[in-house]
Amino acid sequence: MAGFEVRVPRDVVDQWTRARFEEGEEAHERVEERPWGFTVSTQSRAFLDTGDELTMLVGGGPYIVDGESGEVWATSSSPLAYYGTDEAPGWSVLDDVETFERWRARRFAGDANVFDVVDPAGADGRLLQRHARSQGMLLPFIQEGATGWSDMEVGYLIEPHGEGWVFRWWNRGTFRDEALFSHEVDARKMLLIQLVRPPYPGAYEPRHPLSDVESGEFDGHPALRWDGRDAVFLRSGYRERFLPFVRASLDDIDASFSSPAGTPLIRYDALR
């Protein structure tokens, strides 16, 4: 399909595979090049070396590696995952780029990115990008310092604002400020929460103590202060979404929404 280009070098996939399976050069045997990227076998080393069926692992499929972005998905050997349906192809029939793009369009955010091994400093940005992709937001905002994506109609981004950062909503050319943060890392957390949260209201059990998080107002807007950091929420609902994750990492937030149904693993009914 026009426009698709495999940009991920094979050696990066090999490095990721070696790290994932804690193997040496033999790990390259797991990797198969495809028109749209790569597959990585998850079989046991004993089976790959001997072919002995008694050492075969069952239930899992290969990792699928997107050749454009490096995003990685785990698969299973269930009939639905393997064969797919008329609307959603299974991983066993990903024979061309067009079929792969149909398969990818129906995926949740991937489990990893192969570039994380060679560029760990950029891992957080790639985590945000794959969640944006899972929401159909493929177009990055290009203004200097901004991080965010849109689907040409709606989008979310963060960018520098005075001495801090602003989290913004975009709708067909119109920007609206949603929240202000003193630190970039917290603005990134708000962006991820917005990208991964399910399409219904909900609040989530904090993984870290909140007893010393100060809650108040600033210019009539809900505000939080903790660990020398500040956040002001300009629209309703954002404080409740952010509060449980004030001390969480992006990986924590990602894990909290990683159930197969796309719903949070931990919930609670009201702020405490």
PDB file of N, CA, C and O in Angstrom, residues 41-94:
ATOM      1  N   SER A  41       9.525 -15.257  17.009  1.00  0.00           N
ATOM      2  CA  SER A  41       9.016 -16.487  17.622  1.00  0.00           C
ATOM      3  C   SER A  41       9.166 -16.441  19.136  1.00  0.00           C
ATOM      4  O   SER A  41      10.192 -16.000  19.664  1.00  0.00           O
ATOM      5  N   THR A  42       8.136 -16.914  19.836  1.00  0.00           N
ATOM      6  CA  THR A  42       8.180 -16.989  21.294  1.00  0.00           C
ATOM      7  C   THR A  42       8.362 -18.434  21.774  1.00  0.00           C
ATOM      8  O   THR A  42       8.193 -18.711  22.964  1.00  0.00           O
ATOM      9  N   GLN A  43       8.707 -19.333  20.857  1.00  0.00           N
ATOM     10  CA  GLN A  43       8.879 -20.735  21.234  1.00  0.00           C
ATOM     11  C   GLN A  43      10.073 -20.913  22.174  1.00  0.00           C
ATOM     12  O   GLN A  43      10.970 -20.072  22.248  1.00  0.00           O
ATOM     13  N   SER A  44      10.078 -22.037  22.882  1.00  0.00           N
ATOM     14  CA  SER A  44      11.187 -22.330  23.780  1.00  0.00           C
ATOM     15  C   SER A  44      12.460 -22.532  22.983  1.00  0.00           C
ATOM     16  O   SER A  44      12.435 -22.997  21.830  1.00  0.00           O
ATOM     17  N   ARG A  45      13.593 -22.200  23.593  1.00  0.00           N
ATOM     18  CA  ARG A  45      14.870 -22.414  22.925  1.00  0.00           C
ATOM     19  C   ARG A  45      15.089 -23.903  22.636  1.00  0.00           C
ATOM     20  O   ARG A  45      15.621 -24.283  21.586  1.00  0.00           O
ATOM     21  N   ALA A  46      14.651 -24.766  23.564  1.00  0.00           N
ATOM     22  CA  ALA A  46      14.834 -26.208  23.366  1.00  0.00           C
ATOM     23  C   ALA A  46      14.106 -26.683  22.111  1.00  0.00           C
ATOM     24  O   ALA A  46      14.645 -27.477  21.328  1.00  0.00           O
ATOM     25  N   PHE A  47      12.886 -26.185  21.883  1.00  0.00           N
ATOM     26  CA  PHE A  47      12.145 -26.603  20.691  1.00  0.00           C
ATOM     27  C   PHE A  47      12.794 -26.055  19.431  1.00  0.00           C
ATOM     28  O   PHE A  47      12.903 -26.769  18.417  1.00  0.00           O
ATOM     29  N   LEU A  48      13.232 -24.795  19.463  1.00  0.00           N
ATOM     30  CA  LEU A  48      13.870 -24.211  18.286  1.00  0.00           C
ATOM     31  C   LEU A  48      15.146 -24.962  17.928  1.00  0.00           C
ATOM     32  O   LEU A  48      15.484 -25.108  16.748  1.00  0.00           O
ATOM     33  N   ASP A  49      15.859 -25.443  18.938  1.00  0.00           N
ATOM     34  CA  ASP A  49      17.128 -26.136  18.684  1.00  0.00           C
ATOM     35  C   ASP A  49      16.934 -27.587  18.252  1.00  0.00           C
ATOM     36  O   ASP A  49      17.706 -28.106  17.448  1.00  0.00           O
ATOM     37  N   THR A  50      15.907 -28.259  18.815  1.00  0.00           N
ATOM     38  CA  THR A  50      15.782 -29.702  18.599  1.00  0.00           C
ATOM     39  C   THR A  50      14.552 -30.111  17.807  1.00  0.00           C
ATOM     40  O   THR A  50      14.518 -31.203  17.227  1.00  0.00           O
ATOM     41  N   GLY A  51      13.507 -29.291  17.810  1.00  0.00           N
ATOM     42  CA  GLY A  51      12.251 -29.674  17.176  1.00  0.00           C
ATOM     43  C   GLY A  51      11.468 -30.704  17.957  1.00  0.00           C
ATOM     44  O   GLY A  51      10.446 -31.215  17.480  1.00  0.00           O
ATOM     45  N   ASP A  52      11.903 -30.991  19.174  1.00  0.00           N
ATOM     46  CA  ASP A  52      11.233 -31.975  20.017  1.00  0.00           C
ATOM     47  C   ASP A  52       9.902 -31.403  20.499  1.00  0.00           C
ATOM     48  O   ASP A  52       9.868 -30.417  21.240  1.00  0.00           O
ATOM     49  N   GLU A  53       8.789 -32.021  20.105  1.00  0.00           N
ATOM     50  CA  GLU A  53       7.475 -31.497  20.453  1.00  0.00           C
ATOM     51  C   GLU A  53       7.211 -31.507  21.953  1.00  0.00           C
ATOM     52  O   GLU A  53       6.352 -30.775  22.435  1.00  0.00           O
ATOM     53  N   LEU A  54       7.939 -32.323  22.684  1.00  0.00           N
ATOM     54  CA  LEU A  54       7.759 -32.343  24.137  1.00  0.00           C
ATOM     55  C   LEU A  54       8.250 -31.055  24.780  1.00  0.00           C
ATOM     56  O   LEU A  54       7.895 -30.748  25.923  1.00  0.00           O
ATOM     57  N   THR A  55       9.048 -30.289  24.076  1.00  0.00           N
ATOM     58  CA  THR A  55       9.562 -29.020  24.607  1.00  0.00           C
ATOM     59  C   THR A  55       8.825 -27.813  24.023  1.00  0.00           C
ATOM     60  O   THR A  55       9.195 -26.677  24.277  1.00  0.00           O
ATOM     61  N   MET A  56       7.772 -28.070  23.230  1.00  0.00           N
ATOM     62  CA  MET A  56       7.040 -26.984  22.584  1.00  0.00           C
ATOM     63  C   MET A  56       6.155 -26.245  23.580  1.00  0.00           C
ATOM     64  O   MET A  56       5.491 -26.848  24.420  1.00  0.00           O
ATOM     65  N   LEU A  57       6.162 -24.918  23.500  1.00  0.00           N
ATOM     66  CA  LEU A  57       5.239 -24.098  24.280  1.00  0.00           C
ATOM     67  C   LEU A  57       3.938 -23.953  23.499  1.00  0.00           C
ATOM     68  O   LEU A  57       3.954 -23.780  22.271  1.00  0.00           O
ATOM     69  N   VAL A  58       2.792 -24.024  24.189  1.00  0.00           N
ATOM     70  CA  VAL A  58       1.499 -23.892  23.527  1.00  0.00           C
ATOM     71  C   VAL A  58       0.748 -22.697  24.103  1.00  0.00           C
ATOM     72  O   VAL A  58       0.965 -22.302  25.242  1.00  0.00           O
ATOM     73  N   GLY A  59      -0.129 -22.141  23.299  1.00  0.00           N
ATOM     74  CA  GLY A  59      -0.977 -21.044  23.761  1.00  0.00           C
ATOM     75  C   GLY A  59      -0.546 -19.682  23.280  1.00  0.00           C
ATOM     76  O   GLY A  59      -1.357 -18.760  23.217  1.00  0.00           O
ATOM     77  N   GLY A  60       0.716 -19.526  22.947  1.00  0.00           N
ATOM     78  CA  GLY A  60       1.208 -18.221  22.521  1.00  0.00           C
ATOM     79  C   GLY A  60       1.522 -18.182  21.048  1.00  0.00           C
ATOM     80  O   GLY A  60       1.829 -19.207  20.423  1.00  0.00           O
ATOM     81  N   GLY A  61       1.448 -16.991  20.478  1.00  0.00           N
ATOM     82  CA  GLY A  61       1.857 -16.771  19.097  1.00  0.00           C
ATOM     83  C   GLY A  61       3.104 -15.910  19.074  1.00  0.00           C
ATOM     84  O   GLY A  61       3.673 -15.585  20.117  1.00  0.00           O
ATOM     85  N   PRO A  62       3.544 -15.509  17.900  1.00  0.00           N
ATOM     86  CA  PRO A  62       4.750 -14.682  17.801  1.00  0.00           C
ATOM     87  C   PRO A  62       4.487 -13.240  18.218  1.00  0.00           C
ATOM     88  O   PRO A  62       3.346 -12.787  18.291  1.00  0.00           O
ATOM     89  N   TYR A  63       5.553 -12.516  18.492  1.00  0.00           N
ATOM     90  CA  TYR A  63       5.457 -11.071  18.578  1.00  0.00           C
ATOM     91  C   TYR A  63       5.351 -10.515  17.165  1.00  0.00           C
ATOM     92  O   TYR A  63       6.018 -10.996  16.246  1.00  0.00           O
ATOM     93  N   ILE A  64       4.507  -9.516  17.002  1.00  0.00           N
ATOM     94  CA  ILE A  64       4.366  -8.809  15.731  1.00  0.00           C
ATOM     95  C   ILE A  64       5.039  -7.454  15.879  1.00  0.00           C
ATOM     96  O   ILE A  64       4.714  -6.690  16.800  1.00  0.00           O
ATOM     97  N   VAL A  65       5.985  -7.147  15.009  1.00  0.00           N
ATOM     98  CA  VAL A  65       6.735  -5.894  15.080  1.00  0.00           C
ATOM     99  C   VAL A  65       6.375  -5.025  13.879  1.00  0.00           C
ATOM    100  O   VAL A  65       6.585  -5.424  12.724  1.00  0.00           O
ATOM    101  N   ASP A  66       5.821  -3.861  14.143  1.00  0.00           N
ATOM    102  CA  ASP A  66       5.464  -2.901  13.099  1.00  0.00           C
ATOM    103  C   ASP A  66       6.746  -2.338  12.488  1.00  0.00           C
ATOM    104  O   ASP A  66       7.552  -1.705  13.173  1.00  0.00           O
ATOM    105  N   GLY A  67       6.932  -2.550  11.189  1.00  0.00           N
ATOM    106  CA  GLY A  67       8.138  -2.085  10.530  1.00  0.00           C
ATOM    107  C   GLY A  67       8.221  -0.584  10.369  1.00  0.00           C
ATOM    108  O   GLY A  67       9.304  -0.045  10.122  1.00  0.00           O
ATOM    109  N   GLU A  68       7.102   0.113  10.491  1.00  0.00           N
ATOM    110  CA  GLU A  68       7.130   1.574  10.413  1.00  0.00           C
ATOM    111  C   GLU A  68       7.578   2.194  11.716  1.00  0.00           C
ATOM    112  O   GLU A  68       8.419   3.093  11.736  1.00  0.00           O
ATOM    113  N   SER A  69       7.016   1.743  12.838  1.00  0.00           N
ATOM    114  CA  SER A  69       7.224   2.421  14.118  1.00  0.00           C
ATOM    115  C   SER A  69       8.046   1.636  15.125  1.00  0.00           C
ATOM    116  O   SER A  69       8.562   2.204  16.082  1.00  0.00           O
ATOM    117  N   GLY A  70       8.131   0.314  14.976  1.00  0.00           N
ATOM    118  CA  GLY A  70       8.790  -0.512  15.974  1.00  0.00           C
ATOM    119  C   GLY A  70       7.871  -0.997  17.069  1.00  0.00           C
ATOM    120  O   GLY A  70       8.311  -1.709  17.983  1.00  0.00           O
ATOM    121  N   GLU A  71       6.581  -0.656  17.005  1.00  0.00           N
ATOM    122  CA  GLU A  71       5.623  -1.103  18.018  1.00  0.00           C
ATOM    123  C   GLU A  71       5.513  -2.626  17.987  1.00  0.00           C
ATOM    124  O   GLU A  71       5.561  -3.244  16.921  1.00  0.00           O
ATOM    125  N   VAL A  72       5.374  -3.226  19.168  1.00  0.00           N
ATOM    126  CA  VAL A  72       5.367  -4.686  19.308  1.00  0.00           C
ATOM    127  C   VAL A  72       4.068  -5.129  19.970  1.00  0.00           C
ATOM    128  O   VAL A  72       3.659  -4.569  20.992  1.00  0.00           O
ATOM    129  N   TRP A  73       3.439  -6.154  19.399  1.00  0.00           N
ATOM    130  CA  TRP A  73       2.247  -6.755  19.993  1.00  0.00           C
ATOM    131  C   TRP A  73       2.508  -8.227  20.284  1.00  0.00           C
ATOM    132  O   TRP A  73       3.073  -8.945  19.452  1.00  0.00           O
ATOM    133  N   ALA A  74       2.070  -8.698  21.449  1.00  0.00           N
ATOM    134  CA  ALA A  74       2.046 -10.125  21.728  1.00  0.00           C
ATOM    135  C   ALA A  74       0.781 -10.714  21.106  1.00  0.00           C
ATOM    136  O   ALA A  74      -0.244 -10.037  20.980  1.00  0.00           O
ATOM    137  N   THR A  75       0.836 -11.980  20.716  1.00  0.00           N
ATOM    138  CA  THR A  75      -0.320 -12.654  20.139  1.00  0.00           C
ATOM    139  C   THR A  75      -0.529 -13.994  20.842  1.00  0.00           C
ATOM    140  O   THR A  75       0.309 -14.442  21.620  1.00  0.00           O
ATOM    141  N   SER A  76      -1.658 -14.606  20.546  1.00  0.00           N
ATOM    142  CA  SER A  76      -1.944 -15.929  21.089  1.00  0.00           C
ATOM    143  C   SER A  76      -2.236 -16.885  19.939  1.00  0.00           C
ATOM    144  O   SER A  76      -2.364 -16.471  18.778  1.00  0.00           O
ATOM    145  N   SER A  77      -2.365 -18.173  20.273  1.00  0.00           N
ATOM    146  CA  SER A  77      -2.683 -19.164  19.248  1.00  0.00           C
ATOM    147  C   SER A  77      -4.159 -19.545  19.260  1.00  0.00           C
ATOM    148  O   SER A  77      -4.546 -20.555  18.673  1.00  0.00           O
ATOM    149  N   SER A  78      -5.002 -18.748  19.909  1.00  0.00           N
ATOM    150  CA  SER A  78      -6.435 -19.022  19.877  1.00  0.00           C
ATOM    151  C   SER A  78      -6.937 -18.903  18.442  1.00  0.00           C
ATOM    152  O   SER A  78      -6.370 -18.148  17.634  1.00  0.00           O
ATOM    153  N   PRO A  79      -7.980 -19.642  18.077  1.00  0.00           N
ATOM    154  CA  PRO A  79      -8.477 -19.578  16.693  1.00  0.00           C
ATOM    155  C   PRO A  79      -8.821 -18.161  16.250  1.00  0.00           C
ATOM    156  O   PRO A  79      -8.543 -17.788  15.097  1.00  0.00           O
ATOM    157  N   LEU A  80      -9.419 -17.356  17.140  1.00  0.00           N
ATOM    158  CA  LEU A  80      -9.796 -15.994  16.761  1.00  0.00           C
ATOM    159  C   LEU A  80      -8.558 -15.150  16.475  1.00  0.00           C
ATOM    160  O   LEU A  80      -8.507 -14.412  15.482  1.00  0.00           O
ATOM    161  N   ALA A  81      -7.541 -15.260  17.316  1.00  0.00           N
ATOM    162  CA  ALA A  81      -6.321 -14.490  17.096  1.00  0.00           C
ATOM    163  C   ALA A  81      -5.560 -14.999  15.872  1.00  0.00           C
ATOM    164  O   ALA A  81      -4.967 -14.220  15.124  1.00  0.00           O
ATOM    165  N   TYR A  82      -5.585 -16.314  15.672  1.00  0.00           N
ATOM    166  CA  TYR A  82      -4.813 -16.926  14.593  1.00  0.00           C
ATOM    167  C   TYR A  82      -5.456 -16.687  13.229  1.00  0.00           C
ATOM    168  O   TYR A  82      -4.792 -16.236  12.289  1.00  0.00           O
ATOM    169  N   TYR A  83      -6.759 -16.984  13.120  1.00  0.00           N
ATOM    170  CA  TYR A  83      -7.438 -16.876  11.831  1.00  0.00           C
ATOM    171  C   TYR A  83      -8.132 -15.531  11.636  1.00  0.00           C
ATOM    172  O   TYR A  83      -8.258 -15.059  10.504  1.00  0.00           O
ATOM    173  N   GLY A  84      -8.616 -14.936  12.737  1.00  0.00           N
ATOM    174  CA  GLY A  84      -9.347 -13.688  12.624  1.00  0.00           C
ATOM    175  C   GLY A  84     -10.756 -13.880  12.102  1.00  0.00           C
ATOM    176  O   GLY A  84     -11.294 -14.989  12.092  1.00  0.00           O
ATOM    177  N   THR A  85     -11.338 -12.786  11.645  1.00  0.00           N
ATOM    178  CA  THR A  85     -12.684 -12.789  11.079  1.00  0.00           C
ATOM    179  C   THR A  85     -12.652 -12.032   9.754  1.00  0.00           C
ATOM    180  O   THR A  85     -11.612 -11.511   9.345  1.00  0.00           O
ATOM    181  N   ASP A  86     -13.812 -11.937   9.108  1.00  0.00           N
ATOM    182  CA  ASP A  86     -13.874 -11.175   7.860  1.00  0.00           C
ATOM    183  C   ASP A  86     -13.524  -9.707   8.094  1.00  0.00           C
ATOM    184  O   ASP A  86     -12.928  -9.056   7.226  1.00  0.00           O
ATOM    185  N   GLU A  87     -13.913  -9.177   9.246  1.00  0.00           N
ATOM    186  CA  GLU A  87     -13.665  -7.768   9.545  1.00  0.00           C
ATOM    187  C   GLU A  87     -12.255  -7.527  10.077  1.00  0.00           C
ATOM    188  O   GLU A  87     -11.652  -6.486   9.828  1.00  0.00           O
ATOM    189  N   ALA A  88     -11.737  -8.497  10.843  1.00  0.00           N
ATOM    190  CA  ALA A  88     -10.436  -8.330  11.492  1.00  0.00           C
ATOM    191  C   ALA A  88      -9.578  -9.555  11.221  1.00  0.00           C
ATOM    192  O   ALA A  88      -9.839 -10.625  11.771  1.00  0.00           O
ATOM    193  N   PRO A  89      -8.568  -9.444  10.373  1.00  0.00           N
ATOM    194  CA  PRO A  89      -7.739 -10.608  10.065  1.00  0.00           C
ATOM    195  C   PRO A  89      -6.935 -11.074  11.270  1.00  0.00           C
ATOM    196  O   PRO A  89      -6.639 -10.301  12.183  1.00  0.00           O
ATOM    197  N   GLY A  90      -6.587 -12.356  11.291  1.00  0.00           N
ATOM    198  CA  GLY A  90      -5.719 -12.893  12.317  1.00  0.00           C
ATOM    199  C   GLY A  90      -4.258 -12.745  11.931  1.00  0.00           C
ATOM    200  O   GLY A  90      -3.922 -12.473  10.772  1.00  0.00           O
ATOM    201  N   TRP A  91      -3.372 -12.968  12.899  1.00  0.00           N
ATOM    202  CA  TRP A  91      -1.956 -12.730  12.604  1.00  0.00           C
ATOM    203  C   TRP A  91      -1.381 -13.728  11.608  1.00  0.00           C
ATOM    204  O   TRP A  91      -0.378 -13.435  10.947  1.00  0.00           O
ATOM    205  N   SER A  92      -2.004 -14.898  11.442  1.00  0.00           N
ATOM    206  CA  SER A  92      -1.450 -15.898  10.526  1.00  0.00           C
ATOM    207  C   SER A  92      -1.641 -15.536   9.064  1.00  0.00           C
ATOM    208  O   SER A  92      -1.028 -16.163   8.191  1.00  0.00           O
ATOM    209  N   VAL A  93      -2.493 -14.558   8.766  1.00  0.00           N
ATOM    210  CA  VAL A  93      -2.764 -14.203   7.366  1.00  0.00           C
ATOM    211  C   VAL A  93      -2.224 -12.820   7.016  1.00  0.00           C
ATOM    212  O   VAL A  93      -2.654 -12.202   6.044  1.00  0.00           O
ATOM    213  N   LEU A  94      -1.264 -12.336   7.785  1.00  0.00           N
ATOM    214  CA  LEU A  94      -0.690 -11.016   7.509  1.00  0.00           C
ATOM    215  C   LEU A  94       0.373 -11.139   6.415  1.00  0.00           C
ATOM    216  O   LEU A  94       1.574 -11.006   6.656  1.00  0.00           O
TER     217      LEU A  94
END
